[in-house]
Coordinates of C-alpha atoms and ligand atoms in Angstrom, one line a residue:
Chain A
M1116 CA -10.6 -23.7 159.5
A1117 CA -11.2 -24.7 163.1
S1118 CA -12.1 -28.3 163.9
P1119 CA -15.7 -28.8 164.8
R1120 CA -14.5 -30.7 167.9
G1121 CA -16.5 -29.5 170.9
Q1122 CA -17.9 -26.5 169.1
A1123 CA -21.5 -27.7 169.8
C1124 CA -23.3 -29.5 172.6
I1125 CA -26.4 -31.5 173.2
A1126 CA -28.0 -29.0 175.6
G1127 CA -31.3 -30.7 176.2
I1128 CA -32.9 -34.2 175.9
G1129 CA -36.5 -35.3 176.2
H1130 CA -38.5 -38.3 175.5
T1131 CA -42.0 -39.8 176.0
E1132 CA -42.8 -42.9 177.8
Y1133 CA -42.0 -45.9 175.7
T1134 CA -45.0 -48.3 175.2
R1135 CA -46.5 -51.1 173.3
A1136 CA -50.0 -49.8 173.1
K1137 CA -53.0 -51.5 171.7
V1138 CA -53.9 -48.5 169.6
P1139 CA -52.2 -45.2 169.0
T1140 CA -53.5 -42.3 171.2
G1141 CA -52.5 -39.5 168.8
T1142 CA -50.3 -39.3 165.8
N1143 CA -46.5 -39.5 165.4
L1144 CA -46.6 -35.7 165.7
T1145 CA -48.2 -36.0 169.2
L1146 CA -45.3 -38.1 170.4
E1147 CA -42.7 -35.9 168.8
L1148 CA -44.2 -32.7 170.2
R1149 CA -44.2 -34.2 173.7
A1150 CA -40.5 -35.2 173.4
A1151 CA -39.6 -31.8 171.9
R1152 CA -41.3 -29.9 174.7
A1153 CA -39.5 -32.0 177.2
A1154 CA -36.1 -31.4 175.5
I1155 CA -36.8 -27.6 175.3
D1156 CA -37.6 -27.6 179.0
D1157 CA -34.6 -29.6 179.9
A1158 CA -32.4 -27.1 178.1
G1159 CA -34.1 -24.2 179.9
L1160 CA -35.2 -22.6 176.7
R1161 CA -38.5 -21.2 175.4
A1162 CA -39.9 -22.9 172.4
G1163 CA -39.8 -19.7 170.4
E1164 CA -36.0 -19.7 170.8
I1165 CA -35.6 -22.8 168.7
D1166 CA -34.7 -21.7 165.2
G1167 CA -33.7 -25.0 163.5
I1168 CA -35.5 -28.3 163.2
L1169 CA -34.1 -31.5 161.6
P1170 CA -37.0 -33.8 161.5
F1171 CA -36.9 -37.6 160.9
F1172 CA -37.3 -38.8 157.3
G1173 CA -40.9 -39.8 156.5
I1174 CA -42.4 -39.0 159.8
D1175 CA -43.2 -35.3 160.2
L1176 CA -42.2 -32.1 158.4
A1177 CA -40.3 -29.2 160.0
E1178 CA -43.2 -26.9 159.1
E1179 CA -45.7 -29.0 161.1
I1180 CA -43.5 -29.1 164.1
A1181 CA -42.6 -25.4 164.0
V1182 CA -46.2 -24.3 163.8
H1183 CA -47.1 -26.3 166.9
L1184 CA -44.2 -25.0 168.8
G1185 CA -44.9 -21.4 167.8
I1186 CA -41.6 -21.0 166.0
A1187 CA -42.3 -17.9 163.9
D1188 CA -38.8 -17.6 162.4
L1189 CA -37.4 -21.0 161.5
R1190 CA -34.0 -20.3 160.1
F1191 CA -32.7 -23.8 159.3
Q1192 CA -34.2 -27.2 158.4
M1193 CA -33.2 -30.3 156.5
T1194 CA -33.7 -34.0 156.7
S1195 CA -31.2 -36.9 156.6
H1196 CA -32.2 -39.9 154.6
L1197 CA -29.9 -42.3 156.4
G1198 CA -32.7 -44.2 158.2
G1199 CA -31.5 -45.5 161.6
A1200 CA -28.3 -43.5 161.0
A1201 CA -30.2 -40.3 160.7
P1202 CA -30.2 -39.3 164.4
G1203 CA -26.4 -39.2 164.4
A1204 CA -26.2 -37.6 161.0
S1205 CA -28.7 -34.9 162.1
I1206 CA -26.9 -34.2 165.3
A1207 CA -23.7 -33.7 163.2
V1208 CA -25.5 -31.3 160.8
A1209 CA -27.0 -29.4 163.8
A1210 CA -23.6 -29.1 165.3
L1211 CA -22.2 -27.6 162.1
A1212 CA -25.1 -25.2 161.9
V1213 CA -24.8 -23.9 165.4
A1214 CA -21.0 -23.8 165.3
N1215 CA -21.2 -21.6 162.2
G1216 CA -24.0 -19.3 163.3
I1217 CA -26.5 -20.6 160.9
A1218 CA -28.9 -21.3 163.8
N1219 CA -28.8 -20.9 167.6
H1220 CA -30.8 -23.8 168.9
V1221 CA -31.6 -26.8 166.7
L1222 CA -34.2 -29.3 167.6
V1223 CA -33.7 -32.9 166.5
P1224 CA -36.9 -34.9 167.0
G1225 CA -37.8 -38.5 166.1
G1226 CA -40.5 -40.9 167.1
W1227 CA -43.4 -43.1 166.1
W1228 CA -46.1 -45.5 167.0
G1229 CA -43.8 -48.3 165.9
Y1230 CA -45.9 -50.9 167.7
A1231 CA -49.4 -49.6 168.0
G1232 CA -49.3 -48.1 164.5
R1233 CA -47.9 -49.4 161.3
R1234 CA -45.1 -51.9 162.0
V1235 CA -41.9 -51.8 160.1
R1236 CA -42.6 -55.1 158.5
E1237 CA -45.9 -53.7 157.2
V1238 CA -44.4 -50.5 156.0
V1239 CA -41.6 -52.4 154.1
V1240 CA -44.1 -54.7 152.5
Q1241 CA -46.5 -51.9 151.4
D1242 CA -43.9 -49.6 150.0
V1243 CA -40.4 -50.9 150.1
S1244 CA -39.3 -48.6 147.3
A1245 CA -39.5 -45.6 149.6
M1246 CA -36.3 -46.7 151.4
S1247 CA -32.8 -46.4 150.0
G1248 CA -32.2 -49.5 147.9
G1249 CA -35.9 -50.4 148.1
A1250 CA -36.3 -50.7 144.3
N1251 CA -33.6 -53.4 144.3
A1252 CA -35.3 -55.2 147.1
R1253 CA -38.6 -55.0 145.3
D1254 CA -37.2 -56.3 142.0
F1255 CA -34.6 -58.8 143.2
Y1256 CA -35.3 -59.8 146.8
F1257 CA -39.1 -59.8 147.3
P1258 CA -40.0 -62.3 144.6
Y1259 CA -38.1 -64.9 146.6
G1260 CA -39.9 -64.1 149.9
L1261 CA -36.9 -62.1 151.1
T1262 CA -39.1 -59.3 152.3
A1263 CA -38.0 -58.0 155.7
P1264 CA -35.0 -56.6 157.5
V1265 CA -34.8 -59.6 159.8
Q1266 CA -34.4 -61.8 156.8
W1267 CA -31.8 -59.6 155.0
F1268 CA -29.6 -59.2 158.0
S1269 CA -29.9 -62.8 159.1
M1270 CA -28.1 -63.7 155.9
I1271 CA -25.1 -61.6 156.8
A1272 CA -25.1 -63.2 160.3
R1273 CA -25.2 -66.6 158.6
L1274 CA -22.2 -65.7 156.4
H1275 CA -20.2 -64.5 159.5
M1276 CA -21.0 -67.8 161.2
E1277 CA -20.0 -69.8 158.2
T1278 CA -16.8 -67.7 157.6
F1279 CA -15.6 -67.2 161.2
G1280 CA -17.3 -69.8 163.3
T1281 CA -19.4 -67.3 165.2
R1282 CA -22.0 -69.2 167.2
P1283 CA -25.6 -68.7 168.3
E1284 CA -24.3 -68.2 171.8
H1285 CA -22.4 -65.2 170.6
L1286 CA -25.5 -63.6 169.2
G1287 CA -27.2 -64.5 172.4
A1288 CA -24.6 -62.8 174.5
V1289 CA -25.6 -59.5 172.9
A1290 CA -29.3 -60.2 173.7
V1291 CA -28.5 -61.2 177.3
A1292 CA -26.2 -58.2 177.9
C1293 CA -28.8 -55.7 176.5
R1294 CA -31.5 -57.3 178.7
A1295 CA -29.2 -57.1 181.7
H1296 CA -28.6 -53.4 181.1
A1297 CA -32.4 -52.9 180.8
Q1298 CA -32.9 -54.3 184.3
R1299 CA -31.4 -51.1 185.7
N1300 CA -33.3 -48.7 183.5
P1301 CA -36.7 -47.5 184.6
H1302 CA -37.6 -46.5 181.0
A1303 CA -36.9 -49.9 179.5
L1304 CA -39.9 -51.9 178.4
L1305 CA -38.3 -55.1 179.3
R1306 CA -37.2 -54.2 182.8
G1307 CA -38.3 -56.9 185.2
K1308 CA -37.9 -59.5 182.5
P1309 CA -34.3 -60.7 182.7
I1310 CA -33.2 -63.5 180.4
T1311 CA -30.5 -66.1 180.3
I1312 CA -28.6 -67.6 177.4
D1313 CA -30.9 -70.7 177.7
D1314 CA -33.9 -68.4 177.3
Y1315 CA -32.3 -67.0 174.2
L1316 CA -31.6 -70.4 172.7
A1317 CA -35.2 -71.5 173.5
S1318 CA -36.8 -68.5 171.8
P1319 CA -38.6 -69.3 168.5
M1320 CA -36.7 -69.1 165.3
I1321 CA -37.9 -66.2 163.0
S1322 CA -35.4 -66.3 160.2
D1323 CA -32.6 -68.7 160.9
P1324 CA -30.1 -67.9 162.5
Y1325 CA -32.3 -65.1 164.0
R1326 CA -34.5 -66.0 166.8
L1327 CA -37.2 -63.8 168.4
L1328 CA -34.7 -62.6 171.0
D1329 CA -32.3 -61.5 168.3
C1330 CA -34.8 -58.9 167.2
S1331 CA -35.3 -55.3 168.4
L1332 CA -38.4 -54.4 170.3
E1333 CA -40.9 -52.6 168.2
A1334 CA -42.3 -49.8 170.4
D1335 CA -44.1 -46.5 170.5
G1336 CA -42.3 -43.4 171.6
A1337 CA -40.3 -40.4 170.7
A1338 CA -37.2 -38.5 171.8
A1339 CA -35.7 -35.2 171.0
F1340 CA -32.5 -33.2 171.5
I1341 CA -31.5 -29.6 171.5
V1342 CA -28.1 -28.9 169.8
T1343 CA -26.6 -25.6 170.8
S1344 CA -23.2 -23.9 170.4
A1345 CA -20.7 -24.5 173.2
E1346 CA -20.7 -20.8 173.9
R1347 CA -24.5 -20.5 174.3
A1348 CA -24.8 -23.7 176.2
R1349 CA -22.9 -22.1 179.1
D1350 CA -26.0 -20.0 179.9
L1351 CA -28.5 -22.9 179.8
R1352 CA -29.9 -25.0 182.6
A1353 CA -28.9 -28.5 181.7
R1354 CA -25.3 -29.7 181.9
A1355 CA -24.3 -29.6 178.2
V1356 CA -22.7 -32.6 176.6
P1357 CA -20.0 -31.6 174.1
I1358 CA -20.2 -33.2 170.6
L1359 CA -16.5 -34.1 170.1
G1360 CA -16.6 -35.9 166.8
F1361 CA -18.9 -37.1 164.1
A1362 CA -19.0 -38.8 160.8
Q1363 CA -21.2 -40.7 158.5
G1364 CA -20.4 -43.4 156.0
Q1365 CA -21.9 -45.9 153.6
P1366 CA -21.0 -49.4 152.4
F1367 CA -20.5 -49.8 148.6
P1368 CA -22.9 -50.2 147.1
A1369 CA -25.2 -48.7 149.7
D1370 CA -28.4 -49.8 147.9
D1371 CA -27.9 -53.5 147.7
I1372 CA -26.9 -55.7 150.6
V1373 CA -25.9 -58.9 148.8
T1374 CA -23.5 -57.8 146.0
R1375 CA -20.9 -55.9 148.0
D1376 CA -17.3 -57.0 147.2
D1377 CA -16.8 -57.0 151.0
P1378 CA -20.1 -58.4 152.4
F1379 CA -19.3 -57.2 156.0
E1380 CA -18.6 -53.6 155.1
L1381 CA -20.8 -51.0 156.7
G1382 CA -21.0 -47.3 157.0
V1383 CA -19.3 -47.4 160.4
T1384 CA -16.4 -49.2 158.7
H1385 CA -15.5 -45.8 157.2
A1386 CA -17.1 -43.4 159.6
T1387 CA -15.4 -44.5 162.8
A1388 CA -11.8 -43.4 162.1
R1389 CA -13.1 -40.1 160.8
A1390 CA -15.2 -39.5 164.0
F1391 CA -12.5 -40.6 166.3
E1392 CA -9.9 -38.4 164.6
M1393 CA -12.1 -35.4 164.9
A1394 CA -12.8 -36.2 168.6
E1395 CA -9.1 -37.0 169.2
V1396 CA -10.0 -40.2 170.9
R1397 CA -8.8 -43.8 170.6
H1398 CA -10.7 -47.0 171.2
A1399 CA -9.2 -47.4 174.7
D1400 CA -10.6 -44.0 175.6
V1401 CA -14.2 -45.1 175.1
D1402 CA -16.1 -45.7 178.4
F1403 CA -19.3 -47.0 176.9
A1404 CA -20.9 -47.4 173.5
E1405 CA -24.5 -47.2 172.4
I1406 CA -24.5 -49.4 169.3
Y1407 CA -27.6 -49.3 167.0
D1408 CA -29.0 -52.7 167.5
P1409 CA -31.8 -53.7 165.0
F1410 CA -30.6 -57.3 165.5
T1411 CA -28.0 -58.9 167.7
F1412 CA -25.4 -59.7 165.0
Q1413 CA -25.4 -56.1 163.8
V1414 CA -23.9 -55.1 167.2
I1415 CA -21.1 -57.7 166.7
Q1416 CA -20.6 -56.5 163.2
Q1417 CA -20.4 -52.9 164.1
L1418 CA -17.9 -53.5 167.0
E1419 CA -15.7 -55.3 164.5
E1420 CA -16.0 -52.8 161.7
M1421 CA -15.4 -49.9 164.2
G1422 CA -12.2 -51.6 165.2
F1423 CA -13.0 -52.5 168.8
C1424 CA -11.8 -56.0 167.8
E1425 CA -10.6 -57.7 164.6
R1426 CA -13.1 -58.9 162.0
G1427 CA -14.2 -62.4 162.9
E1428 CA -13.4 -62.0 166.6
G1429 CA -16.6 -60.1 167.5
G1430 CA -18.3 -63.2 168.8
A1431 CA -15.6 -63.9 171.3
F1432 CA -15.4 -60.2 172.1
V1433 CA -19.0 -59.9 173.2
D1434 CA -18.9 -63.2 175.1
G1435 CA -18.0 -63.4 178.8
G1436 CA -19.6 -60.1 179.9
R1437 CA -17.4 -57.6 178.3
I1438 CA -20.3 -55.5 177.0
A1439 CA -22.6 -56.3 179.9
P1440 CA -23.1 -54.1 183.0
G1441 CA -19.8 -53.7 184.7
G1442 CA -17.9 -55.0 181.7
E1443 CA -14.9 -53.5 180.1
L1444 CA -17.0 -51.9 177.3
P1445 CA -20.6 -51.6 178.4
V1446 CA -22.8 -51.6 175.2
N1447 CA -26.3 -50.2 175.2
T1448 CA -26.5 -49.3 178.8
H1449 CA -30.2 -48.5 178.5
G1450 CA -31.0 -51.9 177.0
G1451 CA -30.9 -50.7 173.4
L1452 CA -33.5 -51.2 170.7
L1453 CA -33.4 -54.9 171.8
S1454 CA -34.6 -54.3 175.4
E1455 CA -35.4 -50.7 176.1
A1456 CA -37.5 -49.8 173.0
H1457 CA -37.0 -49.3 169.2
V1458 CA -37.2 -45.6 169.1
L1459 CA -35.2 -45.2 165.8
G1460 CA -31.9 -45.0 167.7
M1461 CA -32.9 -41.7 169.2
N1462 CA -33.0 -43.4 172.6
H1463 CA -29.3 -44.2 172.2
F1464 CA -28.5 -40.5 172.4
V1465 CA -30.8 -39.9 175.3
E1466 CA -28.9 -42.6 177.2
A1467 CA -25.4 -41.4 176.2
V1468 CA -26.3 -37.9 177.4
R1469 CA -27.6 -39.2 180.7
Q1470 CA -24.4 -41.3 181.2
L1471 CA -22.1 -38.3 180.5
R1472 CA -24.1 -36.0 182.8
G1473 CA -23.8 -38.6 185.5
E1474 CA -27.6 -39.0 185.7
A1475 CA -27.9 -42.6 184.8
G1476 CA -28.8 -43.8 188.3
E1477 CA -28.1 -47.4 189.2
R1478 CA -26.8 -48.1 185.7
Q1479 CA -24.3 -45.2 185.7
V1480 CA -20.9 -46.2 184.2
A1481 CA -18.5 -45.0 186.8
G1482 CA -16.4 -42.0 185.7
A1483 CA -17.9 -42.0 182.2
R1484 CA -16.1 -39.3 180.2
I1485 CA -16.3 -40.5 176.5
G1486 CA -19.3 -42.2 174.9
V1487 CA -19.8 -43.4 171.3
V1488 CA -23.1 -43.6 169.6
T1489 CA -23.7 -45.3 166.3
G1490 CA -26.5 -45.3 163.9
F1491 CA -27.3 -48.0 161.3
G1492 CA -29.8 -47.4 158.6
D1493 CA -31.3 -49.0 155.5
F1494 CA -28.8 -51.5 154.1
G1495 CA -26.0 -50.5 156.4
D1496 CA -25.5 -46.7 156.3
G1497 CA -23.7 -45.6 159.4
S1498 CA -23.2 -42.7 161.7
V1499 CA -20.7 -42.4 164.5
V1500 CA -20.9 -39.6 167.1
V1501 CA -18.4 -39.2 170.0
L1502 CA -19.7 -37.3 173.0
G1503 CA -17.8 -36.1 176.0
S1504 CA -18.7 -35.3 179.6
G1505 CA -17.5 -31.8 179.5
A1506 CA -15.7 -32.4 182.7
Chain B
M860 CA -59.0 -64.5 154.3
T861 CA -57.9 -64.4 150.7
S862 CA -54.3 -65.2 150.1
A863 CA -52.2 -62.2 149.2
A864 CA -50.5 -62.0 145.8
K865 CA -46.8 -62.7 145.8
P866 CA -44.7 -59.6 145.1
V867 CA -43.4 -59.2 141.6
P868 CA -40.6 -57.1 140.2
L869 CA -41.4 -54.0 138.3
L870 CA -40.9 -55.2 134.8
R871 CA -39.6 -52.0 133.4
H872 CA -36.3 -50.3 132.6
L873 CA -33.2 -52.4 133.3
S874 CA -34.9 -54.9 135.6
G875 CA -37.5 -55.4 132.9
E876 CA -34.7 -56.3 130.5
F877 CA -33.1 -58.7 133.0
Y878 CA -36.4 -60.5 133.4
A879 CA -37.2 -60.4 129.7
H880 CA -34.1 -62.6 129.2
C881 CA -35.3 -64.9 132.0
R882 CA -38.6 -65.3 130.2
S883 CA -36.5 -66.6 127.2
H884 CA -34.8 -69.0 129.8
E885 CA -31.5 -67.2 129.4
L886 CA -29.7 -65.9 132.5
R887 CA -27.9 -62.8 131.4
F888 CA -26.1 -60.1 133.4
Q889 CA -24.8 -56.7 132.4
R890 CA -21.2 -56.7 131.3
C891 CA -19.3 -53.5 130.6
T892 CA -18.1 -53.5 127.0
Q893 CA -15.2 -51.3 127.9
C894 CA -13.6 -52.9 131.1
R895 CA -15.4 -56.2 130.7
S896 CA -16.6 -56.3 134.3
W897 CA -19.8 -58.1 135.1
R898 CA -22.4 -56.5 137.3
H899 CA -25.7 -57.1 139.0
V900 CA -28.1 -55.5 140.1
P901 CA -28.5 -53.6 136.8
R902 CA -27.0 -50.2 136.6
Q903 CA -26.9 -47.5 134.0
T904 CA -23.2 -47.0 134.0
C905 CA -20.1 -49.0 135.0
A906 CA -19.0 -48.2 138.5
R907 CA -15.5 -49.4 137.7
C908 CA -14.7 -47.4 134.6
G909 CA -17.6 -45.1 134.0
A910 CA -18.6 -46.5 130.7
W911 CA -22.2 -46.1 129.5
D912 CA -21.9 -49.1 127.1
W913 CA -22.7 -52.6 128.2
E914 CA -24.2 -55.8 126.9
W915 CA -26.5 -58.4 128.4
A916 CA -23.9 -61.2 128.5
R917 CA -24.9 -64.8 129.0
S918 CA -24.0 -66.4 132.3
S919 CA -22.7 -70.0 132.5
G920 CA -25.6 -70.5 134.9
H921 CA -23.3 -72.0 137.4
G922 CA -22.5 -70.8 140.8
T923 CA -22.3 -71.7 144.5
V924 CA -24.4 -70.9 147.6
F925 CA -22.9 -67.8 149.3
T926 CA -25.3 -67.4 152.2
W927 CA -28.9 -68.0 153.0
T928 CA -31.6 -67.7 155.7
V929 CA -34.4 -70.1 156.7
V930 CA -37.6 -68.2 157.1
R931 CA -39.7 -69.8 159.8
R932 CA -42.0 -66.9 160.5
P933 CA -42.8 -65.1 157.2
M934 CA -43.2 -61.4 157.3
H935 CA -45.2 -61.0 154.0
P936 CA -48.7 -62.4 153.9
A937 CA -48.1 -64.0 150.5
F938 CA -45.5 -66.3 152.0
A939 CA -47.5 -67.1 155.1
S940 CA -48.0 -70.8 154.2
A941 CA -44.6 -71.2 152.5
A942 CA -42.5 -71.6 155.7
P943 CA -40.0 -72.9 156.1
Y944 CA -38.4 -71.6 153.0
A945 CA -34.8 -70.5 152.3
P946 CA -33.9 -67.5 150.2
C947 CA -30.3 -67.9 149.1
V948 CA -27.6 -65.7 147.7
I949 CA -25.9 -67.4 144.8
E950 CA -22.4 -66.4 143.8
M951 CA -22.1 -66.9 140.0
E952 CA -19.0 -68.0 138.2
E953 CA -18.9 -64.6 136.7
G954 CA -18.5 -63.1 140.2
V955 CA -21.9 -61.4 140.5
R956 CA -24.3 -62.5 143.2
V957 CA -28.1 -62.9 143.0
V958 CA -30.8 -63.6 145.4
S959 CA -32.7 -66.8 144.5
E960 CA -33.5 -70.2 146.0
V961 CA -32.3 -73.8 145.5
V962 CA -35.4 -75.7 144.5
D963 CA -34.2 -79.3 145.2
C964 CA -32.4 -78.8 148.5
A965 CA -34.0 -78.9 151.9
P966 CA -33.1 -75.9 154.0
A967 CA -31.2 -78.1 156.4
D968 CA -29.0 -79.4 153.6
L969 CA -27.8 -75.9 152.4
R970 CA -24.1 -75.4 152.7
K971 CA -21.8 -72.5 151.8
G972 CA -20.1 -73.4 148.5
L973 CA -22.8 -75.9 147.4
A974 CA -22.5 -76.0 143.6
V975 CA -25.8 -75.1 141.8
E976 CA -27.0 -74.4 138.3
V977 CA -29.8 -72.2 137.1
V978 CA -33.3 -73.4 136.2
F979 CA -36.2 -71.2 135.2
D980 CA -39.6 -71.0 137.0
D981 CA -42.3 -69.6 134.7
V982 CA -44.4 -68.1 137.5
T983 CA -46.9 -66.3 135.2
P984 CA -46.9 -65.7 131.4
E985 CA -45.2 -62.4 132.2
L986 CA -42.7 -63.4 134.8
T987 CA -40.0 -66.1 134.9
L988 CA -37.8 -66.2 138.0
P989 CA -34.3 -67.7 137.8
K990 CA -33.9 -70.4 140.5
F991 CA -31.2 -73.0 141.1
R992 CA -30.8 -76.7 141.6
R993 CA -27.8 -78.8 142.7
A994 CA -25.3 -78.8 139.9
S995 CA -25.3 -82.0 137.8
G996 CA -21.7 -81.7 137.0
G997 CA -22.1 -80.9 133.3
R998 CA -21.3 -77.5 131.8
R999 CA -23.7 -75.9 129.4
P1000 CA -24.8 -72.3 128.8
S1001 CA -27.9 -71.3 130.6
Ligands
LIG2377 ZN1 -16.4 -50.7 132.9

């Protein structure tokens, strides 16, 4: 059987404005439809030509999206339950579908009123059992006041600091680098608000060692992609970005963060080699990486687990500007969830496509040909997608 | 504003059995009767050998602090006035890890490897939470 490498492309991207609104003006569906329409236009398609939809878990159903887009013959739908790793997993499924003739043009939408509407912390408190591993959190974490992702993941950051000597300044280097990237991105919510490491260290402690500036930026917004076969993409308007490799992975156990034999293991620990092998790339080939960044340390952890550096060396790796604008491995060139907006990691793909089309304006990574996008969901599920420039 | 109720575990199924032992002031974890491996959180079968059979084996109650966080800005309304507080992960002598807290240690004094032993907090007539204190040096079953 032929490798899926390059058989499918991202042929269109779209997104709404990212905001932190006082009240929602519409529903999640409103945002997703705006992003979907923009992506369909970007691809040069008519809405009725979309025949597959992979909606985001717990937000909207394919049926609702299809009826609003006038898709009378929806041939393919399903939903990944990998949380923040779902965009990458969905793009992979879409790629398999279009490469095998199951669908022609698959829409992958995702978005929310993540600031103006129900905040993640509220959703988790109200019904944690809806998430993977949520029953364990409810029965064994919550009674001790360990009730939020910022608290769960700060414990892993603490363990890394205790084990390897990782310092607050290393976590801060991620925050500062993402903010520096955001200064060059007109869509970033925190453009115009640069920070220094001193600003980082002075920001209030939320869940030690996590400060406010370690946390991603809850936001309102949606993004969407159109995945199309390489063959069909040739006839479309936008410059298609080939999907070279993809994989998903899970830590073991996936549903409990504190009892893993290897406490630093993540989904990307397993997924990266699989995705890179499919894509036929090595780490040195990667021109930029969009790393799912719920909190700063999870960027360091993923870079280690992906093999960009040895475990324990991630703090030093991100120090000194390596991941900042103009660095050896620019990370989160849009500003990431930390400084552009938390749009479920969908915005990481929007940015990767812009970089690989050469449309990233003043933040363009010169000569970008290979980009990697990760997803990180629930208690560490992972997805890795390798995209190419098609040039 | 009324204070929100603290979240409680669902006292059913296997977690209900775990907490029923805590109510008797016994810390017990599942142990596979075939391959003898300990496990927590509770599971229906053994991930190591596949066996369905297990027992609730009594823990020594001794362990060490594995990691922790110090919550300065609580995210759950029931803990709004509790900050700062420090949820901990305790690594038990049996090898399993549990989320808990160290009741007699200020957050600033927590250290990885700090030796602790179990104590029981009767939160309500229905719920007892296992918590920990600095180890006294003695060894007795929990
Ligand atoms: Zn066994």
